[in-house]
Structures are given as structure tokens and as C-alpha cells.
Coordinates of C-alpha atoms in Angstrom, one line a residue:
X578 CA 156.5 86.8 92.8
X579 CA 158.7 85.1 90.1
X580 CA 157.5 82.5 87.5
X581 CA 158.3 79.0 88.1
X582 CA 162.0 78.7 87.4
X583 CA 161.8 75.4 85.4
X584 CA 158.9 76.3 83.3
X585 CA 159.9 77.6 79.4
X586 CA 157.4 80.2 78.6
X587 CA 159.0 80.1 74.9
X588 CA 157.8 76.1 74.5
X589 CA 153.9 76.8 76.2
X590 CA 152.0 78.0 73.0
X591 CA 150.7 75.8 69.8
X592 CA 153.1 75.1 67.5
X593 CA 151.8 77.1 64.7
X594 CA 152.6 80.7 66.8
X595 CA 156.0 79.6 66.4
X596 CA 156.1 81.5 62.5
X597 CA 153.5 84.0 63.3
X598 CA 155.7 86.9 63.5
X599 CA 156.5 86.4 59.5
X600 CA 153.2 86.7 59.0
X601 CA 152.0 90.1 60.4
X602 CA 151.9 93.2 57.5
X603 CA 155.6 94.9 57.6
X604 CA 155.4 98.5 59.7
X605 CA 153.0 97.1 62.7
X606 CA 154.0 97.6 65.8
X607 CA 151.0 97.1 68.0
X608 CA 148.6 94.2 68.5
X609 CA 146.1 94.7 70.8
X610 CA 143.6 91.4 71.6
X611 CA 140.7 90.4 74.4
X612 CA 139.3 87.2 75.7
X613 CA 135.6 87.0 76.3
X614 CA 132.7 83.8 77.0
X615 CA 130.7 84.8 74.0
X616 CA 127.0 84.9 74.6
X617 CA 125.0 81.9 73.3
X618 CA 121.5 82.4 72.5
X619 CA 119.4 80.0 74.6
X620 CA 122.7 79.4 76.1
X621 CA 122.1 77.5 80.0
X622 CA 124.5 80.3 81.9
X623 CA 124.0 84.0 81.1
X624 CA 126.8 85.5 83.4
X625 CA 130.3 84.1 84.0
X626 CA 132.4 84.2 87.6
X627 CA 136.2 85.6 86.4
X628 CA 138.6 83.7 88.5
X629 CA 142.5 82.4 87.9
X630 CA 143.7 84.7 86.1
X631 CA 146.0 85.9 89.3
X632 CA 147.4 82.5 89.4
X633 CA 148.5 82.4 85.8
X634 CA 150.3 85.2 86.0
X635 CA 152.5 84.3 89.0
X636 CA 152.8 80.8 88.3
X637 CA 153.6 81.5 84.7
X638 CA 154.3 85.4 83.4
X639 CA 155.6 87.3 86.3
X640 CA 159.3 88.2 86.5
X641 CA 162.4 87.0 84.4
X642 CA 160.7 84.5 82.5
X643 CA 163.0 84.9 79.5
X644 CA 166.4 83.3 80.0
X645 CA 169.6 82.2 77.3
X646 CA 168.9 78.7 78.1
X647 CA 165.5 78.7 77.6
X648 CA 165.8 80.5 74.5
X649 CA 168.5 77.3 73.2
X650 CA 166.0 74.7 74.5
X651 CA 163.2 75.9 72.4
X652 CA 165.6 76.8 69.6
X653 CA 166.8 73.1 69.1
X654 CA 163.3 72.0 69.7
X655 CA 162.0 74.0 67.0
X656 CA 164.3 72.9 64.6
X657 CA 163.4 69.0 64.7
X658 CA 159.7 70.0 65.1
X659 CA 159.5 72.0 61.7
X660 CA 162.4 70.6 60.1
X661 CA 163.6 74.2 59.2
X662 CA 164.4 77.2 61.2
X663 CA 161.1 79.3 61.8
X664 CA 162.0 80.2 65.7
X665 CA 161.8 84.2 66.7
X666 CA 165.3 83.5 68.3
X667 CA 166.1 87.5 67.1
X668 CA 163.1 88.6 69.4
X669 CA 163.4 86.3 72.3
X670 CA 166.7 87.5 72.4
X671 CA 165.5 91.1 72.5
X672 CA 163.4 90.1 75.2
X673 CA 166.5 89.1 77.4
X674 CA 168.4 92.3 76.8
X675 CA 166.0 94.9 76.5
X676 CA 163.8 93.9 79.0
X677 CA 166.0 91.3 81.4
X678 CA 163.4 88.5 80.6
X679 CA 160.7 90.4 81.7
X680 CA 157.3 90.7 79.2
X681 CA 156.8 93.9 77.3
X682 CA 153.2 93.0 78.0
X683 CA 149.8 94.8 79.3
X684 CA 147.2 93.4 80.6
X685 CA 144.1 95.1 81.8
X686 CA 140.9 92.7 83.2
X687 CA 137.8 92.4 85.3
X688 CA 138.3 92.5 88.8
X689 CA 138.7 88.4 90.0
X690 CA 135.2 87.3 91.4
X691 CA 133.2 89.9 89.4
X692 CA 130.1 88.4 87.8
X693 CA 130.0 89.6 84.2
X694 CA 127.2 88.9 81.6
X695 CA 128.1 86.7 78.9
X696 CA 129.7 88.3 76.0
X697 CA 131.6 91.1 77.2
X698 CA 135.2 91.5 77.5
X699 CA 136.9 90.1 80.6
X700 CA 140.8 91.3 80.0
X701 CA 142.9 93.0 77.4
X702 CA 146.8 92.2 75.9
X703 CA 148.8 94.1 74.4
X704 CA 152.5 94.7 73.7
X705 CA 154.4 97.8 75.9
X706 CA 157.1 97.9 73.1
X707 CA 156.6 98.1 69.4
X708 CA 159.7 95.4 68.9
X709 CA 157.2 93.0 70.7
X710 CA 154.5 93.4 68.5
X711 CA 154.3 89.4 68.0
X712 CA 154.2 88.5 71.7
X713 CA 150.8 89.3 72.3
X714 CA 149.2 86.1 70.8
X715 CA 152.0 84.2 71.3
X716 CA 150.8 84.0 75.1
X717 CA 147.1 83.3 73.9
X718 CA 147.1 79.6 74.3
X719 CA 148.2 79.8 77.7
X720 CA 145.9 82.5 78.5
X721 CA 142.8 81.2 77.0
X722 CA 143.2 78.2 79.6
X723 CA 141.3 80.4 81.9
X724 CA 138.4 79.0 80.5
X725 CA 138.9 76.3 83.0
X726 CA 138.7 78.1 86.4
X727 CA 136.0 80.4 85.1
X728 CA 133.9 77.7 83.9
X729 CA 134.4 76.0 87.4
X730 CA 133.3 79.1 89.3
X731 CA 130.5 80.0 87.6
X732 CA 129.0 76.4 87.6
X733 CA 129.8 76.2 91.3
X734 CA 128.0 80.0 91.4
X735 CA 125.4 78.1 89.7
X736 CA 124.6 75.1 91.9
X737 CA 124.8 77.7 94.7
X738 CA 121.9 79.5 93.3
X739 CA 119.9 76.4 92.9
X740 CA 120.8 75.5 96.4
X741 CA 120.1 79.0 98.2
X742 CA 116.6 79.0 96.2
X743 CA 115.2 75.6 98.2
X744 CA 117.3 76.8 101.0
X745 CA 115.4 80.1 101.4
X746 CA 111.9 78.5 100.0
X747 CA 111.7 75.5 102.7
X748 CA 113.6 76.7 105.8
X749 CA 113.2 80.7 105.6
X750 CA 117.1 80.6 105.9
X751 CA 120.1 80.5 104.4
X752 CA 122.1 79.3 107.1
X753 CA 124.3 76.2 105.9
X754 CA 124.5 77.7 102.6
X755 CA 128.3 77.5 101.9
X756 CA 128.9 74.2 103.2
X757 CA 126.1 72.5 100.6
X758 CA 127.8 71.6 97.9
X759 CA 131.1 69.8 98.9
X760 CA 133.9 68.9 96.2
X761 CA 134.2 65.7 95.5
X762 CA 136.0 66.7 92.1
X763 CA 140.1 65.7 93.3
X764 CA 139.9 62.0 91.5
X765 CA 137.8 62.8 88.9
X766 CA 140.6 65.2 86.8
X767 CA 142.9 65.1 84.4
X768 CA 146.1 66.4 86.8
X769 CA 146.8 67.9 89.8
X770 CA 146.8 71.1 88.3
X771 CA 143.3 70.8 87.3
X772 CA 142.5 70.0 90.6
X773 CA 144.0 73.1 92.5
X774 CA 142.3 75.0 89.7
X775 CA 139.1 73.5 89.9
X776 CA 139.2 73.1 93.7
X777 CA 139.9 77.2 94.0
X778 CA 137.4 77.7 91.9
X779 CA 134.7 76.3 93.8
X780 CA 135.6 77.6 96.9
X781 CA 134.9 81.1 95.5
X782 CA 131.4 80.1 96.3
X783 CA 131.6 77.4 98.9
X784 CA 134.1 76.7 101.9
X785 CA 133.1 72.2 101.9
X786 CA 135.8 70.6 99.6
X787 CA 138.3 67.0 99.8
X788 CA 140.1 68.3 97.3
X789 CA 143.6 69.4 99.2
X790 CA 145.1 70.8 95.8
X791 CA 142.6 73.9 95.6
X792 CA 143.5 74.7 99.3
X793 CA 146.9 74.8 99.0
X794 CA 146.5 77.3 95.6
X795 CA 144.0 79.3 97.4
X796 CA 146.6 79.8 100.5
X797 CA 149.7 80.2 97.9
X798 CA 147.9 82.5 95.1
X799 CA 145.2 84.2 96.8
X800 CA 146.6 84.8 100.6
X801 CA 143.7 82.5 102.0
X802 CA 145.1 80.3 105.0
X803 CA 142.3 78.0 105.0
X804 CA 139.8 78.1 102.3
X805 CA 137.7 75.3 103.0
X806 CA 137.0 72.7 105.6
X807 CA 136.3 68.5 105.5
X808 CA 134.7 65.7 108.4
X809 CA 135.8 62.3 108.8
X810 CA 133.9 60.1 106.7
X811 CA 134.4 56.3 105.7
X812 CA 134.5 55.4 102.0
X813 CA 133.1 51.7 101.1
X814 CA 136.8 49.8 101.8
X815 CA 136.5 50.9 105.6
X816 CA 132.9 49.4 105.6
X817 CA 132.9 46.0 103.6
X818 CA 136.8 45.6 104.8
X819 CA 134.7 44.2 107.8
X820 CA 132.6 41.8 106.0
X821 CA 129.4 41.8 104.7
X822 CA 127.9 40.2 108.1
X823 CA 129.9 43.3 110.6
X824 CA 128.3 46.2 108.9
X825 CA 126.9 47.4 112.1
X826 CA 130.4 46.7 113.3
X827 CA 132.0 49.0 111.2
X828 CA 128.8 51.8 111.6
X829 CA 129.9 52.0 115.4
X830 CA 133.7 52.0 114.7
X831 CA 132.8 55.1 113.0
X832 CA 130.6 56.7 115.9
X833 CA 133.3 54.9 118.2
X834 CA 136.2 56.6 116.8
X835 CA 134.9 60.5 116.1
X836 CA 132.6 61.3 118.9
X837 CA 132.9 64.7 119.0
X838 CA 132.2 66.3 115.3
X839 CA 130.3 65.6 112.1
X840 CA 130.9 62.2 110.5
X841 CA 130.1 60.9 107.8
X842 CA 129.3 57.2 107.0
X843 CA 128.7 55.6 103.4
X844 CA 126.0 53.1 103.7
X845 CA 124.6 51.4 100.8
X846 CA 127.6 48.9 100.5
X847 CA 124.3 46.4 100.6
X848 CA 121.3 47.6 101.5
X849 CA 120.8 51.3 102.2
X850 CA 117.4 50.4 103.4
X851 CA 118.0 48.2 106.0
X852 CA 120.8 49.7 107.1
X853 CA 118.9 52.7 107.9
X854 CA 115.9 51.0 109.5
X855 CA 117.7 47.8 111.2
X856 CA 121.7 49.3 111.9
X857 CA 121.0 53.3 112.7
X858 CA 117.4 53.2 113.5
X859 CA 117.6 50.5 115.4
X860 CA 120.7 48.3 116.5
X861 CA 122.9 52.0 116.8
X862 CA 119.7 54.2 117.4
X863 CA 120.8 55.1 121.3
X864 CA 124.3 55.7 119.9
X865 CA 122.8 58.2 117.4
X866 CA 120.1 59.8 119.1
X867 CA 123.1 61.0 121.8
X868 CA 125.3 62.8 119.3
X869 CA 124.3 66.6 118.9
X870 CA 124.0 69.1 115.9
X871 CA 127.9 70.0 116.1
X872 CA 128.6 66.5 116.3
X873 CA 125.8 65.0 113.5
X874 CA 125.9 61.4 112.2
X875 CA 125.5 62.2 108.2
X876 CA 124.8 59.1 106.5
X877 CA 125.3 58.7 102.8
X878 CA 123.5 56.7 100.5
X879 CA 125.9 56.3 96.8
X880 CA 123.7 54.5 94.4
X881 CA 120.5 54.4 92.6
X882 CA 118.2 56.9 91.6
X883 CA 119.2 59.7 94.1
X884 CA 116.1 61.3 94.6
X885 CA 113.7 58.4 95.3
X886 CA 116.4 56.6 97.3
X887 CA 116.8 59.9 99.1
X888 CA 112.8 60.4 100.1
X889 CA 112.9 56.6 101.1
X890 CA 115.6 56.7 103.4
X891 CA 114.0 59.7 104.8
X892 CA 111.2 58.1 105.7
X893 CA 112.8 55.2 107.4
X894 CA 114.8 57.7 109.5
X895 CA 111.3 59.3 110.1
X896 CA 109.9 56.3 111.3
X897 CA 112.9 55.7 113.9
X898 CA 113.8 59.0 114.7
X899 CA 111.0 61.4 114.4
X900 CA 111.1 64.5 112.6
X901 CA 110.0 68.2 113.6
X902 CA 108.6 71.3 111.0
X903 CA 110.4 74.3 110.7
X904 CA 108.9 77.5 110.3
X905 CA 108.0 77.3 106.7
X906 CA 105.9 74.1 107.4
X907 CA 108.6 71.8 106.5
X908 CA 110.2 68.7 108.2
X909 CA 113.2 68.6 109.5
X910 CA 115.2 65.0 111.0
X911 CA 116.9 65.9 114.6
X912 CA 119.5 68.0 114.2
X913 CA 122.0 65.0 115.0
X914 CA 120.9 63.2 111.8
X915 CA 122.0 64.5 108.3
X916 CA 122.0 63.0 105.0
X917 CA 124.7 63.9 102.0
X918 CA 124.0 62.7 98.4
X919 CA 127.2 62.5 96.3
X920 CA 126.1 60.1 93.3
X921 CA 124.6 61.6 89.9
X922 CA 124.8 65.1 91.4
X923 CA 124.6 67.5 88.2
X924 CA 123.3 70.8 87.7
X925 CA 119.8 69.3 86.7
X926 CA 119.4 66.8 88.8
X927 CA 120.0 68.6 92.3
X928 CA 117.2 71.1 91.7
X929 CA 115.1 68.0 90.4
X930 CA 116.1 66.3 93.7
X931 CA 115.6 69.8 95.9
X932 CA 111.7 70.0 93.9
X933 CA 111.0 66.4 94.8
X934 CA 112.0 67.1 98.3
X935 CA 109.7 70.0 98.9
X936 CA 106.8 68.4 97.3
X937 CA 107.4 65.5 99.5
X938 CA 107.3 68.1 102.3
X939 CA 111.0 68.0 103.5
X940 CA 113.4 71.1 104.0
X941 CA 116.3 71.4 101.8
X942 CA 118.3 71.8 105.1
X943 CA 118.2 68.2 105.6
X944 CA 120.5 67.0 102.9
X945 CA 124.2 67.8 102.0
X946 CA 125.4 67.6 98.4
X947 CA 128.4 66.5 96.4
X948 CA 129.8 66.8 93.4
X949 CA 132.8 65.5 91.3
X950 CA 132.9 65.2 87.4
X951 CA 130.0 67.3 86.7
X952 CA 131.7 69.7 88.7
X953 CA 135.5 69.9 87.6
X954 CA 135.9 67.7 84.5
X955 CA 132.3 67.5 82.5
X956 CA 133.1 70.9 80.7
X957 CA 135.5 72.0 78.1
X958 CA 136.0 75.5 76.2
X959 CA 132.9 75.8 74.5
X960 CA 130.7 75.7 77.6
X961 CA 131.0 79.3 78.2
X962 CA 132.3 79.5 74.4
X963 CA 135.5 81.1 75.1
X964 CA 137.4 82.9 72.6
X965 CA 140.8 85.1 71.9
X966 CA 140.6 87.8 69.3
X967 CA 142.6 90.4 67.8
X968 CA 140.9 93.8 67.6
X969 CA 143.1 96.5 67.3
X970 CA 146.5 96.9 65.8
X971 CA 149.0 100.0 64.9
X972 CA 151.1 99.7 61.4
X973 CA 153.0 102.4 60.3
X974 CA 151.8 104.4 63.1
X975 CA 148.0 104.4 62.3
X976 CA 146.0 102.7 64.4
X977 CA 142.8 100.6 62.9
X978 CA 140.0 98.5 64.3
X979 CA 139.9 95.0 63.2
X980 CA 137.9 92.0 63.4
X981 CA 136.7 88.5 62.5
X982 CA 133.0 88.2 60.3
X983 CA 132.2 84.8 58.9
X984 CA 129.5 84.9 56.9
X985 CA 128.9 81.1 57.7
X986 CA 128.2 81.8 61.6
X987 CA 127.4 85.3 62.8
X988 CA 128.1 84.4 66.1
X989 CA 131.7 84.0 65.8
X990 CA 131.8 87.9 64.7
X991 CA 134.6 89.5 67.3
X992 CA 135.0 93.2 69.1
X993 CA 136.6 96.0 67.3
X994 CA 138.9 98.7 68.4
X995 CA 140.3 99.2 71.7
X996 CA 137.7 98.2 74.3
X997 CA 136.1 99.4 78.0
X998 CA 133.9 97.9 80.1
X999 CA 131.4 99.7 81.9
X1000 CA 128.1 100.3 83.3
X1001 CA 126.0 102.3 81.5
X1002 CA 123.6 104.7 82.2
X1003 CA 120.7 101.7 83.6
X1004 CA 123.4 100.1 85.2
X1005 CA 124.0 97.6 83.0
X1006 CA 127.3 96.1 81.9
X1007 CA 128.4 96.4 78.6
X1008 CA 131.2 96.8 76.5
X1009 CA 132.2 99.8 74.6
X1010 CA 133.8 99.1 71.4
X1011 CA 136.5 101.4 68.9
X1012 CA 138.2 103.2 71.6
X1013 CA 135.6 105.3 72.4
X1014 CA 134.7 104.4 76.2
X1015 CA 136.1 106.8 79.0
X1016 CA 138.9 105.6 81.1
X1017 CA 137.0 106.4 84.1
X1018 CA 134.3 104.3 83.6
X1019 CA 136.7 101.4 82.3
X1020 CA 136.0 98.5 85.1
X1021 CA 139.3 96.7 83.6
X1022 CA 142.1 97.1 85.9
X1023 CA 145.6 97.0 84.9
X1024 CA 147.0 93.8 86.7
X1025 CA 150.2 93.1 84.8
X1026 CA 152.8 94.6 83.0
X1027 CA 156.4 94.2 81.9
X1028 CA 156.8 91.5 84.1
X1029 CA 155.1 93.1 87.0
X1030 CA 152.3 91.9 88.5
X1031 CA 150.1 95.6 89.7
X1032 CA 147.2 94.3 91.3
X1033 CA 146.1 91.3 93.3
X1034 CA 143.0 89.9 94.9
X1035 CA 142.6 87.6 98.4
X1036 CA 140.4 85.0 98.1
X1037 CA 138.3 87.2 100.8
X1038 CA 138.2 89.5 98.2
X1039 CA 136.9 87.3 94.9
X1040 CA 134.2 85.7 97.3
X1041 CA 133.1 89.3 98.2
X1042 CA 132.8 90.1 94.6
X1043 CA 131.2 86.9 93.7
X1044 CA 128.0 87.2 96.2
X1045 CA 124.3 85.5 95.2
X1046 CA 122.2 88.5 94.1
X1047 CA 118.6 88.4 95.5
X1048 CA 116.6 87.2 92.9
X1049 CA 119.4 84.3 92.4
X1050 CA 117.5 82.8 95.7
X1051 CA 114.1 83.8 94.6
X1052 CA 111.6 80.6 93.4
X1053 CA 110.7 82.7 90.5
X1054 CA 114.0 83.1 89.3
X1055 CA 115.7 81.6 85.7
X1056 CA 119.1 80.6 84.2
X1057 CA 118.0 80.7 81.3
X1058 CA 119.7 83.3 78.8
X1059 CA 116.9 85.9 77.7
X1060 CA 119.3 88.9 76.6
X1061 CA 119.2 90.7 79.6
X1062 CA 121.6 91.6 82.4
X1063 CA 121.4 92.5 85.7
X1064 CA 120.8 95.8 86.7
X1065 CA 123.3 97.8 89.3
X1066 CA 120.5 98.4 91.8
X1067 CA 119.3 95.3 93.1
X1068 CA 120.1 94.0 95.9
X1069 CA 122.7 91.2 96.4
X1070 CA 122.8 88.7 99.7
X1071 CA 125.9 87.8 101.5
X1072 CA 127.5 84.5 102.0
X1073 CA 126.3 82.8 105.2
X1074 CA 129.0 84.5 107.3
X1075 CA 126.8 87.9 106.9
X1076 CA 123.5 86.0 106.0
X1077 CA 121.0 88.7 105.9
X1078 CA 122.9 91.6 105.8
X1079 CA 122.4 93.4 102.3
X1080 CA 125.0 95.4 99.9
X1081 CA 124.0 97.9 97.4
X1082 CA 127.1 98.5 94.9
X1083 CA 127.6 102.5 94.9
X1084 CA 128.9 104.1 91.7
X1085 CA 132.1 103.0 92.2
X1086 CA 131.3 99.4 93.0
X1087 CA 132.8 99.3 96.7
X1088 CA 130.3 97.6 98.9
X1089 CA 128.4 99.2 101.6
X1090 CA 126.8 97.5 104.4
X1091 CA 123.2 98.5 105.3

């Protein structure tokens, strides 16, 4: 797959780049650099989902991306931004002959969908060519932007743990697991690029989104045909577009108009209360009470304090509908009668909601999530504290290990040498520093280089990889980062396709099914 045609790989970097190849000591001929989510001390996520980088590359790196007219725009560009001539024209040049436009560029990285603890390398870059020395962090700014769908995945991963923990605790299933959390991020982003990102990334670890954008880069990028699913469901102009006076009016349109199928109707436009009690529990109730679990009226409230409004429309429902206990003691509405909660949905307060649910005996099963901002735009580079480093370089044909230090924050301190990433001996990951890990342990995987993309993952694949482990759905478990990692030998669960089958990594990581 070619880069976009119209995209100038020369003008995507920070201006400053532009001079950095005067500035490197005269002989090198190698710079070597990785990109990891630093570990934070008490920091809220201790592993990180690895997802995009297989997009970049083909929307951005692959093939000739190195042409003469690219190489005269960002010439004359350069000039009026510095007001003197400081553009490698020379190299890019070089580029174009030597190389047909193509990158003289490595890069080695974690399998996509791989859960790596925090503060270990996730991919490598280096320059194939010695000419090229320079090129390797001039691609750094465009490269560190994977902070965005990582940081999307691995929250996702995160409310999915949450979720599975109630899940498992008050139903003794996990059935409904990966439509829970529905994406309700599209609106809520800076661009639509952000939203095919952000929308992929979630649906590493759910299949319930609205936003289109991440469908259509999970079928173009990752070979995935349909990645996620949506129901009919009314926003709050197709209810008050009625009047205030033909609520009930527009609640049967809705049941009216989608028989067959889950729907979804917003109903606090006045009074989510009386609504509940006076239009579906009693004016609609017949109308309701004939729909059936495939076909499930899900009603959603969208203001106020979600948790108390939630246990108070679940007991009105209650009261006109009746309710059943599963087999962990909890209560269940009929199955045609579902509730999703979309407002003030963060990471905090859906397992304060799920707790308050249980202790007000009701199943986690009963209620639907969604999320927007908190999911897709609420984050930013230092959430997982993403970094670019330098850590090995060759002048003069000696190689040396190099590194950052600063004696006014220890934890900005970077990797040295040439890097592998590996499990050790207890089975866990970690990374081996100066050059000294064994290529056949290495878990990077050469994915790109000279233009060539070498490896690529379907989203089947990355979803695989990015499974719950079992203690992720225990009661007992934390997200809290204590310094430890988890070990190769436990157990991980499936997605709910294969809900209680179980997969023990072997010592090659493929997955066997027991």
C-alpha cells in the first residue's frame, strides 16, 4: 500500500527538525531511537494496549513518499518560515535517487494488540543507510502521535475490565460483554481523523460504536469488514420535535417504526420519571411487554446524577414490569427492557455506578453504557507519558549507548543501547538494555522498512492479542500501579465470542485453546 499521494512527508515534523541534521557530531552515521509510555509511580494504568501503528505507516510512510515536487514545496516553505536556507534539500534529494522515494528506515515494534507493562519499549527506528543518519527523528513527531490510539485502547481495555468485573460478580456471566460500552466519542473530537483513530481503537475491545469513521479505518487498515454494530435510537430533536404534550406520541413512533430489533429511546427530555411510570409502564406497557430480548426497548435516561437516577428508574420499571433474580441472587428487568446510560460516563464513575447497582441488588446485565469525551478526547500525551528517545548511535564506526539524565526529574531518564523486549525467565516482560538481549527472545517484530511495509495485523488479530486476563474480571482485582507485571502463566478469558474458553500463551506466545 502506497502513502497518501497528496500528503508531504517532508512538511509533517516540528519546525525545529528542519536544521537538525547540522547539528549531529561529524562521522555519525547511525541513530538508533524507541518510543515507550514511561511508567508513572502511582500512575492509574500500569499496562498499555499498542494499536495504530499499522495505519500510520500505510497512510503515511509506505512506498514512494519522496517526490521532486514535494521536495520544492517544502523548500520554498522553509525559506519564508526561517528566513534563511536551513532545508536538507541535499538529503531529500538523496532520498529520491538512491532510494526512489522510498525510506531508508527500520522499524521493529510490539505486535498490534499486545498488552505491555508500562515502561518498556514498544518499537524501534533506525536509519538502513548511513547517508540517512538524520531521518530517524525527523519522523518522530509524526510517530509519537501514536500516543493517541494507544491511549484510546488501553482506556477502552480499561472500562472493559471494570465492566467484565460486575459482569462476572452479579450475573455469573460474561455474556454481553463486548457490546457494554458503546462509542459515543464521533462529535466529541477534534477531526475526523481522531475519530477513525479513536473509534478503531475502541473496537479492539468492544464491537458497540456510532462512530462510522473507526469502521471504515478498521475495514481499510486492518482487513475487518465490519468492526462494530449500532440500533436505531432517537436523539432529543425526534422526541420534543412532537411537543412537550405528544411525548407518548413520539415513544410509540419509535416502537411503531422498528419492531423487530433493539431500540433505543432517549427519555428525560422532561421528566425521566414519569415517563417511565406513566408513558412505558403504563400508557405503552402492552406495547413493551410484547417486544422480546432480540427486539428490547432500551430506554435512556441523559441527565442528572447517573447512578441515583439510574436505581430510580429501575425501580419504577420494577414496579410496572416486574423483575426476576438470576443465578447469583440478583435482579434482572424482562429481558425486553434494557436501560443504557450515556451522561457523565468516565472511568470512575461507571464502577461507582456498577457498585451502587449491586448494593442495590441489581445485575450489571441490566444496563448498557456509553461514552464520548472521556473516552476519545479527555486525554493527551502525558496520560500514558509517552516519550521518543535517542539511545544508540554509530560515529566514525563505533557504536555507543546514549541517553537523557536530568538531575531535576529522575523519571525522565531514557533507555541505552540497542534494545529487546522479552520475557524473562518468570515470565515477565521487560526490556533488555545495551544490546545485549538475544534476537530470539526479541518480541519486536520488524514491520517496516525501506518503504516496505513486512508485517500486518487484522483487526481479528489485535483483538485476539488484546484479551481480558482473568484476574482483570476478578472483584479483588486493582489498576492501580504497584511495580509489578503480569506473569506469562495466568490464565486470560476470551471475548464473548469464546466466553469461557481459556488460552495459556506457550513459549512462543501463539494461543492455544483448552
Amino acid at each position: 500500500m502506497m502513502a497518501a499521494q497528496d500528503f508531504n512527508l517532508l512538511l509533517a515534523t516540528d519546525s525545529y527538525k528542519i536544521t537538525h541534521y547540522k547539528q549531529y557530531p561529524p562521522g555519525i552515521s547511525k541513530v538508533y531511537s524507541y518510543f515507550e509510555c514511561r511508567r508513572k509511580k502511582g500512575g492509574q494504568f500500569n499496562e498499555v494496549v499498542f494499536f495504530g501503528l499499522q495505519y500510520l505507516l500505510k497512510k503515511y510512510l509506505a512506498g514512494q513518499v519522496v517526490t521532486e515536487e514535494k521536495i520544492q514545496e517544502a523548500k520554498v516553505l522553509y525559506q519564508m518560515h526561517f528566513k534563511q536556507t536551513v532545508f536538507n534539500e541535499e538529503g531529500w534529494r538523496k532520498v529520491l535517487e538512491k532510494y526512489d522515494g522510498r525510506l531508508p528506515i527500520r522499524i521493529k515494534a510490539v505486535p498490534e494488540g499486545k498488552i505491555i507493562p508500562r515502561g518498556n519499549v514498544l518499537f524501534t527506528v533506525e536509519n538502513t543507510d548511513p547517508d540517512f543518519f538524520w531521518l530517524t527523528n525527523y519522523i518522530e513527531t509524526m510517530l509519537v502521535q501514536m500516543w493517541y490510539p494507544i491511549t484510546v485502547a488501553t482506556i477502552s481495555r480499561e472500562f472493559k475490565k471494570i465492566l467484565a468485573k460486575h459482569l462476572k460478580a452479579t450475573s455469573g456471566s460474561l455474556e454481553g460483554l463486548d457490546i457494554m460500552l458503546h462509542d459515543f466519542g464521533y462529535r466529541g473530537v477534534s477531526s475526523q481523523e481522531s475519530a477513525a483513530l479513536g473509534g478503531a481503537a475502541h473496537l479492539v475491545n468492544f464491537c458497540s460504536t456510532d462512530t462510522v469513521a473507526g469502521l471504515l479505518m478498521a475495514q481499510r487498515y486492518y482487513g475487518c469488514p465490519m468492526a462494530g454494530f449500532s440500533i436505531p435510537a432517537a436523539e432529543h430533536s425526534t422526541i420534543i420535535s412532537w411537543g412537550k404534550n405528544r411525548e407518548k406520541e413520539a415513544f410509540e413512533c419509535l416502537l411503531d417504526q422498528f419492531p423487530s430489533g433493539p431500540v433505543a429511546v432517549v427519555s428525560d427530555s422532561y421528566d425521566i420519571f414519569k415517563a417511565c411510570k406513566h408513558i412505558w409502564g403504563d400508557k405503552l406497557k402492552e406495547k413493551v411487554m410484547e417486544r422480546s430480548e432480540d427486539s428490547a426497548l432500551i430506554i435512556r435516561p441523559d441527565s442528572g446524577d447517573p447512578a441515583e437516577t439510574l436505581i430510580e428508574v429501575m425501580k419504577i420499571l420494577e414496579e410496572c414490569f416486574g423483575s426476576s433474580l438470576n443465578s447469583m441472587g440478583y435482579k434482572v428487568l424482562p429481558s425486553y427492557l434494557r436501560l443504557i446510560q450515556g451522561d457523565g460516563i468516565d472511568l470512575n464513575s461507571i464502577d461507582e455506578i456498577l457498585e451502587k447497582l449491586s448494593d442495590e441488588g441489581w445485575s450489571a446485565e441490566n444496563v448498557f453504557y456509553g461514552c464520548g469525551s472521556s473516552l476519545m478526547q479527555k486525554i493527551n500525551r502525558d496520560t500514558l507519558n509517552c516519550a521518543f528517545k535517542c539511545s544508540y548511535v554509530e560515529t566514525d564506526g563505533k557504536g555507543m549507548d546514549v541517553y537523557k539524565q536530568p538531575v531535576t526529574d529522575p523519571s525522565k531518564g531514557s533507555k541505552r543501547g540497542r534494545l529487546c523486549l522479552r520475557r524473562n525467565s518468570d515470565g515477565f516482560i521487560e526490556t533488555v538494555e545495551r544490546g545485549v538481549g538475544k534476537p530470539d527472545e526479541d518480541m519486536l517484530v520488524t514491520v517496516f522498512e525501506n518503504g516496505t511495509i513486512l508485517q500486518e495485523y487484522t483487526l481479528d488479530e489485535v483483538r485476539k492479542a488484546a484479551q481480558l486476563w482473568e484476574e482483570d474480571v476478578s472483584p479483588a482485582h486493582h489498576n492501580k500501579d504497584d511495580g509489578t507485571t503480569l506473569d506469562i502463566h495466568q490464565k486470560r478469558i476470551m471475548n464473548a465470542s469464546m466466553m469461557f474458553d481459556i488460552c495459556i500463551p506457550d513459549a512462543e506466545e501463539d494461543l492455544q485453546w483448552v
